[in-house]
Structures are given as structure tokens and as C-alpha cells.
Short mmCIF file of C-alpha atoms and ligand atoms in Angstrom, two decimals:
data_model
loop_
_atom_site.label_atom_id
_atom_site.label_comp_id
_atom_site.label_asym_id
_atom_site.label_seq_id
_atom_site.Cartn_x
_atom_site.Cartn_y
_atom_site.Cartn_z
CA UNK R 1 -0.27 0.19 0.11
CA UNK R 2 1.34 3.41 -0.92
CA UNK R 3 2.21 6.22 1.78
CA UNK R 4 -0.51 8.75 2.47
CA UNK R 5 0.60 12.01 1.25
CA UNK R 6 -0.13 14.89 4.01
CA UNK R 7 0.44 18.54 3.99
CA UNK R 8 0.58 20.61 7.32
CA UNK R 9 -1.44 23.62 7.87
CA UNK R 10 -0.27 26.08 10.76
CA UNK R 11 3.59 26.33 11.85
CA UNK R 12 3.55 28.01 15.00
CA UNK R 13 4.17 26.59 18.43
CA UNK R 14 2.48 22.98 18.21
CA UNK R 15 2.84 22.55 14.28
CA UNK R 16 6.57 21.72 14.49
CA UNK R 17 5.87 18.86 16.86
CA UNK R 18 3.25 17.74 14.63
CA UNK R 19 5.70 17.99 11.57
CA UNK R 20 8.24 15.79 13.33
CA UNK R 21 5.93 12.98 14.13
CA UNK R 22 4.51 12.89 10.82
CA UNK R 23 7.91 13.17 9.40
CA UNK R 24 9.27 10.24 11.26
CA UNK R 25 6.12 7.81 10.27
CA UNK R 26 7.15 5.17 7.56
CA UNK R 27 3.61 5.39 6.13
CA UNK R 28 3.44 8.91 5.60
CA UNK R 29 5.13 11.52 3.26
CA UNK R 30 4.35 15.10 4.32
CA UNK R 31 4.79 17.18 1.20
CA UNK R 32 3.85 20.84 2.09
CA UNK R 33 3.63 23.35 4.92
CA UNK R 34 1.53 26.09 4.87
CA UNK R 35 1.56 29.27 7.32
CA UNK R 36 1.22 33.23 6.62
CA UNK R 37 4.11 34.04 8.36
CA UNK R 38 7.43 33.50 5.94
CA UNK R 39 9.77 33.06 8.93
CA UNK R 40 7.93 30.13 9.99
CA UNK R 41 8.15 28.55 6.82
CA UNK R 42 12.07 29.30 6.52
CA UNK R 43 12.33 27.63 9.78
CA UNK R 44 10.26 24.21 8.46
CA UNK R 45 12.23 24.26 5.48
CA UNK R 46 15.68 24.81 7.23
CA UNK R 47 14.68 21.56 9.44
CA UNK R 48 13.09 19.48 6.40
CA UNK R 49 14.37 20.53 3.06
CA UNK R 50 12.18 18.39 1.13
CA UNK R 51 9.01 20.14 2.33
CA UNK R 52 7.30 22.79 -0.01
CA UNK R 53 6.60 26.18 1.56
CA UNK R 54 3.35 28.29 0.92
CA UNK R 55 1.60 30.95 2.54
CA UNK R 56 -1.75 29.95 0.68
CA UNK R 57 -3.51 27.23 1.69
CA UNK R 58 -5.05 26.44 -1.95
CA UNK R 59 -1.61 25.38 -2.89
CA UNK R 60 -2.18 22.39 -0.48
CA UNK R 61 -5.97 21.87 -1.17
CA UNK R 62 -5.72 21.79 -4.84
CA UNK R 63 -2.88 19.51 -5.06
CA UNK R 64 -4.39 16.54 -6.21
CA UNK R 65 -1.68 14.25 -4.54
CA UNK R 66 -2.53 15.21 -1.26
CA UNK R 67 -4.48 13.01 0.96
CA UNK R 68 -4.85 14.52 3.85
CA UNK R 69 -4.04 17.78 5.94
CA UNK R 70 -3.21 18.32 9.40
CA UNK R 71 -4.37 21.52 10.94
CA UNK R 72 -2.48 23.31 13.94
CA UNK R 73 -3.91 27.05 13.51
CA UNK R 74 -5.75 29.18 16.13
CA UNK R 75 -8.89 27.73 17.16
CA UNK R 76 -10.81 30.35 15.52
CA UNK R 77 -9.70 29.32 12.06
CA UNK R 78 -10.42 25.59 12.59
CA UNK R 79 -14.00 25.64 11.29
CA UNK R 80 -13.22 27.58 7.99
CA UNK R 81 -10.21 25.68 7.40
CA UNK R 82 -11.45 22.32 8.22
CA UNK R 83 -14.91 22.89 5.95
CA UNK R 84 -12.33 24.26 2.89
CA UNK R 85 -10.08 20.96 3.41
CA UNK R 86 -13.21 18.48 3.43
CA UNK R 87 -14.77 20.33 0.31
CA UNK R 88 -11.49 19.92 -1.29
CA UNK R 89 -11.99 16.28 -0.75
CA UNK R 90 -9.14 15.74 1.73
CA UNK R 91 -8.92 13.65 5.05
CA UNK R 92 -8.38 16.09 8.03
CA UNK R 93 -6.63 15.95 11.44
CA UNK R 94 -7.37 19.07 13.41
CA UNK R 95 -6.04 20.30 16.62
CA UNK R 96 -8.20 20.31 19.76
CA UNK R 97 -10.22 21.97 20.56
CA UNK R 98 -12.33 21.03 17.28
CA UNK R 99 -14.10 24.64 16.78
CA UNK R 100 -15.67 27.32 18.78
CA UNK R 101 -19.21 26.08 18.59
CA UNK R 102 -21.21 22.97 18.58
CA UNK R 103 -23.05 24.13 15.54
CA UNK R 104 -19.46 24.51 13.76
CA UNK R 105 -18.90 20.96 14.97
CA UNK R 106 -22.01 19.37 13.68
CA UNK R 107 -21.12 21.05 10.42
CA UNK R 108 -17.77 19.63 10.13
CA UNK R 109 -18.87 16.32 10.89
CA UNK R 110 -21.77 16.48 8.47
CA UNK R 111 -19.42 17.31 5.48
CA UNK R 112 -16.90 14.41 6.69
CA UNK R 113 -19.56 11.86 6.61
CA UNK R 114 -21.16 13.12 3.48
CA UNK R 115 -18.02 12.75 1.48
CA UNK R 116 -16.73 9.56 3.42
CA UNK R 117 -13.36 11.38 4.71
CA UNK R 118 -11.93 10.99 7.93
CA UNK R 119 -12.21 13.53 10.37
CA UNK R 120 -10.00 13.31 13.66
CA UNK R 121 -9.35 15.58 16.51
CA UNK R 122 -6.02 15.99 18.22
CA UNK R 123 -7.03 14.98 21.45
CA UNK R 124 -3.60 13.69 22.15
CA UNK R 125 -3.63 12.60 25.57
CA UNK R 126 -6.22 9.46 24.41
CA UNK R 127 -3.02 8.26 22.60
CA UNK R 128 -0.75 8.54 25.66
CA UNK R 129 0.33 5.04 27.49
CA UNK R 130 -0.35 6.20 30.72
CA UNK R 131 -4.14 7.21 30.16
CA UNK R 132 -4.57 4.08 28.42
CA UNK R 133 -3.08 2.36 31.10
CA UNK R 134 -5.48 4.13 33.37
CA UNK R 135 -8.44 3.41 31.02
CA UNK R 136 -7.37 -0.72 31.42
CA UNK R 137 -7.20 -0.50 35.25
CA UNK R 138 -10.84 1.52 35.02
CA UNK R 139 -12.09 -1.47 32.95
CA UNK R 140 -10.79 -4.17 35.11
CA UNK R 141 -13.13 -2.95 38.00
CA UNK R 142 -10.22 -2.66 40.34
CA UNK R 143 -11.00 0.62 41.51
CA UNK R 144 -14.48 -0.39 42.21
CA UNK R 145 -17.19 2.49 41.46
CA UNK R 146 -15.46 5.86 40.42
CA UNK R 147 -16.60 8.44 42.97
CA UNK R 148 -14.87 11.70 42.07
CA UNK R 149 -12.02 12.60 40.04
CA UNK R 150 -9.65 15.79 40.57
CA UNK R 151 -7.34 16.96 37.64
CA UNK R 152 -4.80 19.78 38.09
CA UNK R 153 -3.34 20.83 34.78
CA UNK R 154 -1.38 24.20 35.81
CA UNK R 155 2.00 26.08 35.28
CA UNK R 156 3.67 29.30 34.53
CA UNK R 157 1.98 28.86 30.96
CA UNK R 158 2.27 30.73 27.67
CA UNK R 159 -0.67 33.36 27.93
CA UNK R 160 -2.69 33.11 24.64
CA UNK R 161 -4.19 36.26 23.14
CA UNK R 162 -7.29 34.55 21.27
CA UNK R 163 -8.95 32.09 23.80
CA UNK R 164 -8.86 31.69 27.68
CA UNK R 165 -7.31 29.01 29.79
CA UNK R 166 -10.34 26.92 29.71
CA UNK R 167 -10.52 26.61 25.95
CA UNK R 168 -6.74 26.19 26.08
CA UNK R 169 -6.02 23.55 28.62
CA UNK R 170 -9.36 21.93 29.75
CA UNK R 171 -9.99 20.22 26.51
CA UNK R 172 -7.25 17.76 27.63
CA UNK R 173 -8.93 16.81 30.84
CA UNK R 174 -12.37 16.88 29.07
CA UNK R 175 -11.46 14.59 26.39
CA UNK R 176 -9.24 12.10 28.87
CA UNK R 177 -12.33 12.00 31.21
CA UNK R 178 -14.69 11.03 28.14
CA UNK R 179 -12.20 8.24 27.22
CA UNK R 180 -12.10 6.85 30.57
CA UNK R 181 -15.59 7.31 31.79
CA UNK R 182 -17.37 6.76 28.36
CA UNK R 183 -20.22 9.38 29.28
CA UNK R 184 -20.85 12.99 28.63
CA UNK R 185 -21.21 15.45 31.20
CA UNK R 186 -24.50 16.29 32.56
CA UNK R 187 -23.50 19.83 33.74
CA UNK R 188 -20.63 21.83 33.73
CA UNK R 189 -19.98 24.81 36.42
CA UNK R 190 -16.91 26.95 35.94
CA UNK R 191 -15.45 29.82 37.85
CA UNK R 192 -12.51 31.82 36.58
CA UNK R 193 -10.58 34.91 36.96
CA UNK R 194 -8.24 37.01 34.51
CA UNK R 195 -5.18 37.99 36.26
CA UNK R 196 -3.03 39.13 33.66
CA UNK R 197 -4.78 40.28 30.44
CA UNK R 198 -8.33 41.84 30.83
CA UNK R 199 -11.13 39.70 29.73
CA UNK R 200 -8.78 36.38 29.12
CA UNK R 201 -9.30 34.19 32.28
CA UNK R 202 -5.82 32.40 32.93
CA UNK R 203 -7.25 30.58 35.85
CA UNK R 204 -10.39 28.43 36.11
CA UNK R 205 -11.94 25.74 37.99
CA UNK R 206 -14.70 23.59 36.46
CA UNK R 207 -17.11 21.50 38.27
CA UNK R 208 -18.39 18.60 35.82
CA UNK R 209 -21.17 16.00 37.06
CA UNK R 210 -22.10 12.91 35.20
CA UNK R 211 -25.37 10.98 35.04
CA UNK R 212 -23.35 7.90 36.57
CA UNK R 213 -23.22 10.16 39.73
CA UNK R 214 -19.40 10.98 39.12
CA UNK R 215 -18.24 14.27 39.91
CA UNK R 216 -15.07 15.72 38.53
CA UNK R 217 -13.16 18.84 39.43
CA UNK R 218 -10.65 20.50 36.93
CA UNK R 219 -7.98 23.08 37.84
CA UNK R 220 -6.68 24.93 34.88
CA UNK R 221 -4.11 27.88 35.18
CA UNK R 222 -1.25 29.38 33.26
CA UNK R 223 -0.60 31.14 36.58
CA UNK R 224 1.21 28.80 38.85
CA UNK R 225 4.86 28.61 40.58
CA UNK R 226 4.87 24.77 39.76
CA UNK R 227 3.69 22.51 36.79
CA UNK R 228 1.11 19.90 37.61
CA UNK R 229 -0.55 17.56 35.57
CA UNK R 230 -2.11 15.42 37.95
CA UNK R 231 -5.38 13.45 38.44
CA UNK R 232 -6.53 11.66 41.11
CA UNK R 233 -9.43 9.21 40.89
CA UNK R 234 -11.47 7.65 44.06
CA UNK R 235 -13.12 4.60 43.82
CA UNK R 236 -15.05 2.39 45.99
CA UNK R 237 -12.45 -0.29 46.27
CA UNK R 238 -9.15 1.98 45.30
CA UNK R 239 -7.42 4.98 44.29
CA UNK R 240 -5.35 5.94 41.70
CA UNK R 241 -2.98 9.03 40.85
CA UNK R 242 -1.83 9.76 37.39
CA UNK R 243 0.98 12.07 37.30
CA UNK R 244 2.22 13.17 33.97
CA UNK R 245 5.26 15.01 34.90
CA UNK R 246 6.74 12.01 36.68
CA UNK R 247 9.33 10.40 34.45
CA UNK R 248 8.90 7.02 35.56
CA UNK R 249 5.83 5.71 37.95
CA UNK R 250 3.16 8.04 36.16
CA UNK R 251 0.51 6.06 37.53
CA UNK R 252 -0.06 4.58 40.84
CA UNK R 253 -2.47 2.47 42.34
CA UNK R 254 -3.51 2.63 46.05
CA UNK R 255 -5.04 0.12 47.92
CA UNK R 256 -6.70 2.68 50.15
CA UNK R 257 -10.20 3.45 51.33
CA UNK R 258 -12.72 3.78 54.04
CA UNK R 259 -14.77 0.65 54.82
CA UNK R 260 -18.31 1.14 56.22
CA UNK R 261 -19.87 -1.59 58.36
CA UNK R 262 -23.48 -1.45 59.51
CA UNK R 263 -24.11 -1.63 63.18
CA UNK R 264 -25.06 -5.09 63.89
CA UNK R 265 -27.46 -3.77 67.00
CA UNK R 266 -29.01 -0.33 67.25
CA UNK R 267 -25.52 1.14 67.84
CA UNK R 268 -23.04 3.33 66.19
CA UNK R 269 -21.96 2.41 62.74
CA UNK R 270 -18.14 1.69 62.28
CA UNK R 271 -15.37 3.49 59.61
CA UNK R 272 -12.35 1.18 59.08
CA UNK R 273 -9.64 3.01 57.41
CA UNK R 274 -7.56 1.02 55.05
CA UNK R 275 -4.02 2.25 53.81
CA UNK R 276 -2.89 -0.84 52.09
CA UNK R 277 0.07 -1.27 49.20
CA UNK R 278 0.72 0.95 46.28
CA UNK R 279 1.97 -0.30 42.95
CA UNK R 280 2.68 1.26 39.94
CA UNK R 281 1.93 -0.63 36.33
CA UNK R 282 4.32 -0.88 33.88
CA UNK R 283 3.30 1.79 30.99
CA UNK R 284 4.93 1.74 27.26
CA UNK R 285 7.12 4.72 26.49
CA UNK R 286 5.57 5.80 23.30
CA UNK R 287 5.31 9.44 22.27
CA UNK R 288 1.78 10.32 22.18
CA UNK R 289 1.87 12.25 19.37
CA UNK R 290 3.65 9.64 17.43
CA UNK R 291 1.07 7.28 18.47
CA UNK R 292 -1.70 9.78 17.52
CA UNK R 293 -0.22 10.48 13.85
CA UNK R 294 0.02 6.61 13.45
CA UNK R 295 -3.67 5.97 14.15
CA UNK R 296 -4.52 9.27 12.03
CA UNK R 297 -2.80 7.71 9.03
CA UNK R 298 -4.24 4.19 9.50
CA UNK R 299 -7.52 5.57 9.67
CA UNK R 300 -6.93 7.43 6.10
CA UNK R 301 -5.77 4.45 4.66
CA UNK R 302 -7.82 1.73 6.05
CA UNK R 303 -10.99 3.99 6.33
CA UNK R 304 -11.30 3.12 10.04
CA UNK R 305 -13.07 5.36 12.26
CA UNK R 306 -10.77 7.28 14.51
CA UNK R 307 -11.00 7.05 18.16
CA UNK R 308 -10.94 10.63 18.42
CA UNK R 309 -13.44 11.49 15.85
CA UNK R 310 -15.64 14.45 15.17
CA UNK R 311 -18.19 13.36 18.03
CA UNK R 312 -15.59 13.27 20.41
CA UNK R 313 -14.56 16.58 19.45
CA UNK R 314 -18.13 17.88 19.54
CA UNK R 315 -18.36 16.51 23.16
CA UNK R 316 -15.44 18.61 24.18
CA UNK R 317 -16.70 21.45 22.69
CA UNK R 318 -20.14 21.09 24.16
CA UNK R 319 -18.72 20.92 27.68
CA UNK R 320 -16.51 23.99 26.93
CA UNK R 321 -19.48 26.00 25.73
CA UNK R 322 -21.21 25.12 29.02
CA UNK R 323 -18.18 26.14 30.90
CA UNK R 324 -18.13 29.53 29.04
CA UNK R 325 -21.75 30.19 29.57
CA UNK R 326 -20.86 29.72 33.54
CA UNK R 327 -18.02 32.03 33.15
CA UNK R 328 -20.19 34.57 31.56
CA UNK R 329 -22.92 34.29 34.23
CA UNK R 330 -20.38 34.24 36.90
CA UNK R 331 -20.90 37.89 38.07
CA UNK R 332 -23.46 38.52 40.14
CA UNK R 333 -26.29 41.23 39.65
CA UNK R 334 -25.35 44.28 41.53
CA UNK R 335 -28.82 44.19 43.35
CA UNK R 336 -28.02 40.56 44.17
CA UNK R 337 -24.69 41.27 45.52
CA UNK R 338 -26.03 43.94 48.03
CA UNK R 339 -28.63 41.52 49.22
CA UNK R 340 -25.64 38.90 49.88
CA UNK R 341 -23.69 41.59 51.98
CA UNK R 342 -26.47 42.35 53.78
CA UNK R 343 -27.55 38.73 54.51
CA UNK R 344 -23.82 38.45 56.04
CA UNK R 345 -23.54 41.63 57.71
CA UNK R 346 -24.33 42.50 61.43
CA UNK R 347 -28.12 41.87 62.27
CA UNK R 348 -29.81 45.36 62.03
CA UNK R 349 -30.70 46.88 65.21
N1 NAD N 401 -2.33 18.73 21.41
C1 NAD N 401 -1.73 19.37 21.99
O1 NAD N 401 -1.08 19.02 23.22
C2 NAD N 401 -1.62 20.95 21.87
C3 NAD N 401 -0.56 21.47 22.52
C4 NAD N 401 -0.54 23.00 22.00
C5 NAD N 401 -1.35 23.63 21.20
N2 NAD N 401 -2.29 22.51 20.37
C6 NAD N 401 -3.31 23.14 19.66
O2 NAD N 401 -2.60 23.61 18.15
C7 NAD N 401 -3.48 24.62 17.83
C8 NAD N 401 -2.05 25.63 17.30
O3 NAD N 401 -1.66 25.96 18.70
P1 NAD N 401 -0.51 26.88 18.67
O4 NAD N 401 0.07 26.97 20.11
O5 NAD N 401 0.80 26.26 17.74
O6 NAD N 401 -0.60 28.47 17.89
P2 NAD N 401 0.19 29.18 17.49
O7 NAD N 401 -0.56 30.61 17.46
O8 NAD N 401 1.47 29.14 18.16
O9 NAD N 401 0.46 28.48 16.00
C9 NAD N 401 -0.46 29.14 14.84
C10 NAD N 401 0.08 28.74 13.62
O10 NAD N 401 -1.08 29.00 12.54
C11 NAD N 401 -0.67 30.25 11.57
N3 NAD N 401 -1.97 30.33 10.91
C12 NAD N 401 -2.88 31.29 11.45
N4 NAD N 401 -3.95 31.37 10.61
C13 NAD N 401 -3.40 30.47 9.63
C14 NAD N 401 -4.37 29.82 8.61
N5 NAD N 401 -5.51 30.34 8.03
N6 NAD N 401 -3.35 29.35 7.71
C15 NAD N 401 -2.32 28.45 8.12
N7 NAD N 401 -1.77 28.81 9.12
C16 NAD N 401 -2.46 29.91 9.76
C17 NAD N 401 -0.28 31.21 12.52
O11 NAD N 401 0.60 31.88 11.67
C18 NAD N 401 0.82 30.31 13.43
O12 NAD N 401 2.23 30.31 12.90
C19 NAD N 401 -4.57 25.22 18.72
O13 NAD N 401 -5.65 24.46 18.27
C20 NAD N 401 -4.01 24.67 19.89
O14 NAD N 401 -5.36 24.50 20.88
C21 NAD N 401 -2.64 21.34 20.99
#
């Protein structure tokens, strides 16, 4: 079978990582890189002299030899670029988040389905070996019923000018949770603050509730003295911690818990605290982006459905939209604010 021919659109911060991985694939040939900025193209050509640079996306889309495009541009451009690529008959990989609205996602899914083209979303962590190891542990039932999950994704990060930290970082955790739990959020509430740039929250806390009863709290921030990529899952039998900043032992399973014993007579119930063993499963050391690129090319070549297809992208965007709505409605009406102060103030004499 011949290699898939791929064009990369967007060569900013993330594009070079995608290009490096697609270039390493034995099953793909990257022939084009497109970016409106010439200095970015110069960097790509210096690194990979065989690649053809262009500032015009039509050069890539009009090339009949190109089978697929990989899009790593700002979020606000995703919908238009993906639609243009699908209409040109190209398979598409687009970075997270898929688009700015659920309506845009639906249009993209419909356009791909109507043309029988692959549409895959860059939910990179779903391809990460520790995240997949956690999925196996959850499926084995070892943790029991999942009660709640907390996720911290914070560091002194690059402040984006186009979107808030919610749209930048929360897609990672929302896509991981969707993959692990296999269910969509019932509700999302968010609270955030713009500490540096006015109107662009750089810290936010999302509370997500699922119909199974599981609740999750996501902390995302570009303002933190330390880098945390830590998720804790508390189950009815055991607990688990996934820490992506660890070089080894990224996943740890704790035989910890609290057991409730009903009173035998009409007395007090008993709680027994269990702090048993801790183990760390062996996890493969494959770069998630390489696994993701391999999967995309497999899907294009064999016509199989991507693990992170348009619907999974839509699910994440729906949760982000709900979080945004909650953020926008965060401010109390002035009258309500006054009422709250009065309620907590000293009693009127
Ligand atoms: N999966 C991950 O872990 C991960 C990590 C970082 C970023 N991302 C995603 O990658 C995407 C890009 O992020 P970034 O950090 O590289 O942004 P960036 O702003 O650094 O780079 C975007 C690039 O796209 C170019 N561009 C803009 N409009 C274009 C157009 N119409 N056609 C071609 N090129 C265009 C810009 O000139 C720029 O070079 C975002 O969706 C982001 O969420 C994903």
C-alpha cells in the first residue's frame, strides 16, 4: 500500500511537533507546510529541506496528490479551514478544541460523513500510554465504582491572546475523562479570573457532573509556581493517581479506602480505614503524538473510524461552551450582590 501524502497547515508553537512526528512515520510523506508567516516557513524548510512551503492554503488543497491535511492553527480558524479542506476532498486531522461552537462541529461532522472522509481531532492524551493504562485499570473494575476525580493542569504557561485557559487546557482533561468514563457531562459549572490580560481568564475551576453520579473538578491555569499534571481518581475499592510530570511511575494504584460497616445492633456504625499497598503498572514509552499520527494515517489508509472522531470533538466543545456560559454568568447582579452583603453583615438593630 502506498504512503499517505500529508500537508501541514499552521507552523507556530505546536505545528513543529506534529511535523516531526508525521515526518518520522514510515506510512506517510509530508509534502507541504502552510503558514502566512514567512519566517515560520523558513524554519520548517531549514529543518526539512524536502518540504514545499507556501503561504496560500489553496496550494495544498488544490494539489491532487495530497490525501490529508493536518491543521494546527488558532482555534477560531479551525471551522473554516476544516470545511475548506473537506470540500476539497481531503481527510482532516484538526487540533483540539475542534471548533468554537457545537454548531460548527456538527457542520464539520456532516461534511466529513457526506464525503466519506476521515475527520480526527487532536485529543493527544487519549493516545498517551499512561492514560491508556488508567483506562485498562478502570475497565478491570480494580478501583470499584468511581466516586470522584480531581485534575490539576497548571504551570507558568504561555498566555494565549485569542482564547482563555479553559479553551486551551481543559480540552485535555475533558477528552481524557470522556475516554475513561465513556459518558458525556450532565452539567459543567466554572469559575475563573483574568489575572493578567483583561477579559481572558488565566485561571479557572470547572465542576463537572456525570449522569452516573461521578463528579470531577478540573483546575486549569497559566499562573502557577509549579507545573502540575495530576489526576486523582477515588473509587469505592481503590484510589489512583496519574502524574504526567513523573518520568517513571506516572500511574500509581493505592489500596486505600474507607470501609463502612453497618451497626449490628442499634448502635454506631463503624468506619475502618485501609492504607494498604501501592503499585505502579508498567507503561509503554511511546510518544503520544507519534501514536496519534500513526492512528490518523491508519484511519486514512484503511477507512477506519478514529478513536477521537468528530463526535468526541463535539462532546468536548459542548462542555467548553457550558463552561463558558457559566463563566459569563459568574458575575452577580449588583442588586443580588448587595443582598448577599446584607445577609452576611451584622443584624440590623
Ligand atoms: N494537542 C496538544 O497537546 C496541543 C498543544 C498545543 C497547542 N495545541 C493546539 O494547536 C493549535 C495551534 O496552537 P499553537 O500553540 O501552535 O498556536 P500558534 O499561534 O503558536 O500557531 C498557529 C500558527 O498558525 C498560523 N496560522 C494562522 N492562521 C492560519 C491559516 N489560516 N492558515 C495557515 N496557518 C495559519 C499562524 O501564523 C501560526 O504560525 C491550537 O488549536 C491549540 O489548541 C494542541
